[in-house]
Amino acid sequence: MQTAHEFVTAKVEHVVLQMDVLQEIRRHLAPFSVEGHPISGETVISDATTVDSLTIMDMVMELEDRFGVAIPTNVEAEIRTVNQLADTFVRLARA
């Protein structure tokens, strides 16, 4: 059974990782944001930015290297929002 300390530690690590992933995604997408629309978790990557698919693939590859994970192509194809991309990285990094 997990102690309260272990539980809290695991949750904190999860939140820190998620914030780090979100920060990196926002950093990559910032140059492509549409004026007046900040990059948020709900941002639909291909619709709410001026980024093209090749740039998205480059960003994903850089993030895969940064976080030591590989997103399967079929999973990557289903990702639409910043939150979905971040959640995918967090899930794979913690697996």
Tab-separated table of C-alpha atoms in Angstrom, residues 5-73:
chain	number	residue	atom	x	y	z
A	5	HIS	CA	4.041	10.744	1.357
A	6	GLU	CA	4.567	8.461	-1.653
A	7	PHE	CA	1.164	9.410	-3.019
A	8	VAL	CA	1.837	13.136	-2.698
A	9	THR	CA	5.336	12.764	-4.144
A	10	ALA	CA	3.967	10.899	-7.179
A	11	LYS	CA	1.289	13.561	-7.737
A	12	VAL	CA	3.811	16.395	-7.471
A	13	GLU	CA	6.134	14.664	-9.950
A	14	HIS	CA	3.197	14.210	-12.327
A	15	VAL	CA	2.203	17.879	-12.124
A	16	VAL	CA	5.794	19.077	-12.544
A	17	LEU	CA	6.244	16.875	-15.614
A	18	GLN	CA	2.943	18.047	-17.082
A	19	MET	CA	3.845	21.709	-16.555
A	20	ASP	CA	7.273	21.150	-18.118
A	21	VAL	CA	5.724	19.470	-21.160
A	22	LEU	CA	3.121	22.234	-21.567
A	23	GLN	CA	5.805	24.901	-21.279
A	24	GLU	CA	7.898	23.235	-23.989
A	25	ILE	CA	4.910	22.867	-26.322
A	26	ARG	CA	3.952	26.511	-25.833
A	27	ARG	CA	7.551	27.573	-26.458
A	28	HIS	CA	7.590	25.674	-29.753
A	29	LEU	CA	4.202	26.994	-30.862
A	30	ALA	CA	4.592	30.626	-29.725
A	31	PRO	CA	6.099	31.856	-33.014
A	32	PHE	CA	3.084	30.432	-34.858
A	33	SER	CA	0.290	31.809	-32.676
A	34	VAL	CA	-2.354	33.908	-34.335
A	35	GLU	CA	-2.292	37.482	-33.075
A	36	GLY	CA	-4.544	37.965	-30.081
A	37	HIS	CA	-4.883	34.226	-29.403
A	38	PRO	CA	-2.430	32.919	-26.817
A	39	ILE	CA	-1.447	29.250	-26.859
A	40	SER	CA	-3.484	27.444	-24.201
A	41	GLY	CA	-4.255	23.848	-23.374
A	42	GLU	CA	-7.406	24.011	-25.472
A	43	THR	CA	-5.598	25.373	-28.531
A	44	VAL	CA	-6.243	23.171	-31.553
A	45	ILE	CA	-2.714	22.947	-32.885
A	46	SER	CA	-3.428	22.854	-36.611
A	47	ASP	CA	-6.426	25.210	-36.565
A	48	ALA	CA	-5.499	27.954	-34.096
A	49	THR	CA	-1.917	28.490	-35.234
A	50	THR	CA	-0.120	29.177	-38.486
A	51	VAL	CA	2.062	26.088	-38.060
A	52	ASP	CA	2.304	23.566	-40.894
A	53	SER	CA	2.321	19.777	-40.547
A	54	LEU	CA	6.084	19.460	-41.131
A	55	THR	CA	6.791	21.900	-38.312
A	56	ILE	CA	4.423	19.960	-36.050
A	57	MET	CA	6.293	16.741	-36.837
A	58	ASP	CA	9.642	18.436	-36.108
A	59	MET	CA	8.281	19.752	-32.809
A	60	VAL	CA	6.995	16.316	-31.809
A	61	MET	CA	10.359	14.728	-32.630
A	62	GLU	CA	12.191	17.335	-30.540
A	63	LEU	CA	9.782	16.767	-27.654
A	64	GLU	CA	10.204	12.997	-27.975
A	65	ASP	CA	13.973	13.455	-27.642
A	66	ARG	CA	13.567	15.892	-24.738
A	67	PHE	CA	11.268	13.623	-22.733
A	68	GLY	CA	12.659	10.265	-23.854
A	69	VAL	CA	9.464	8.884	-25.348
A	70	ALA	CA	8.165	7.927	-28.778
A	71	ILE	CA	4.587	8.651	-29.781
A	72	PRO	CA	3.204	5.984	-32.118
A	73	THR	CA	2.127	7.436	-35.467
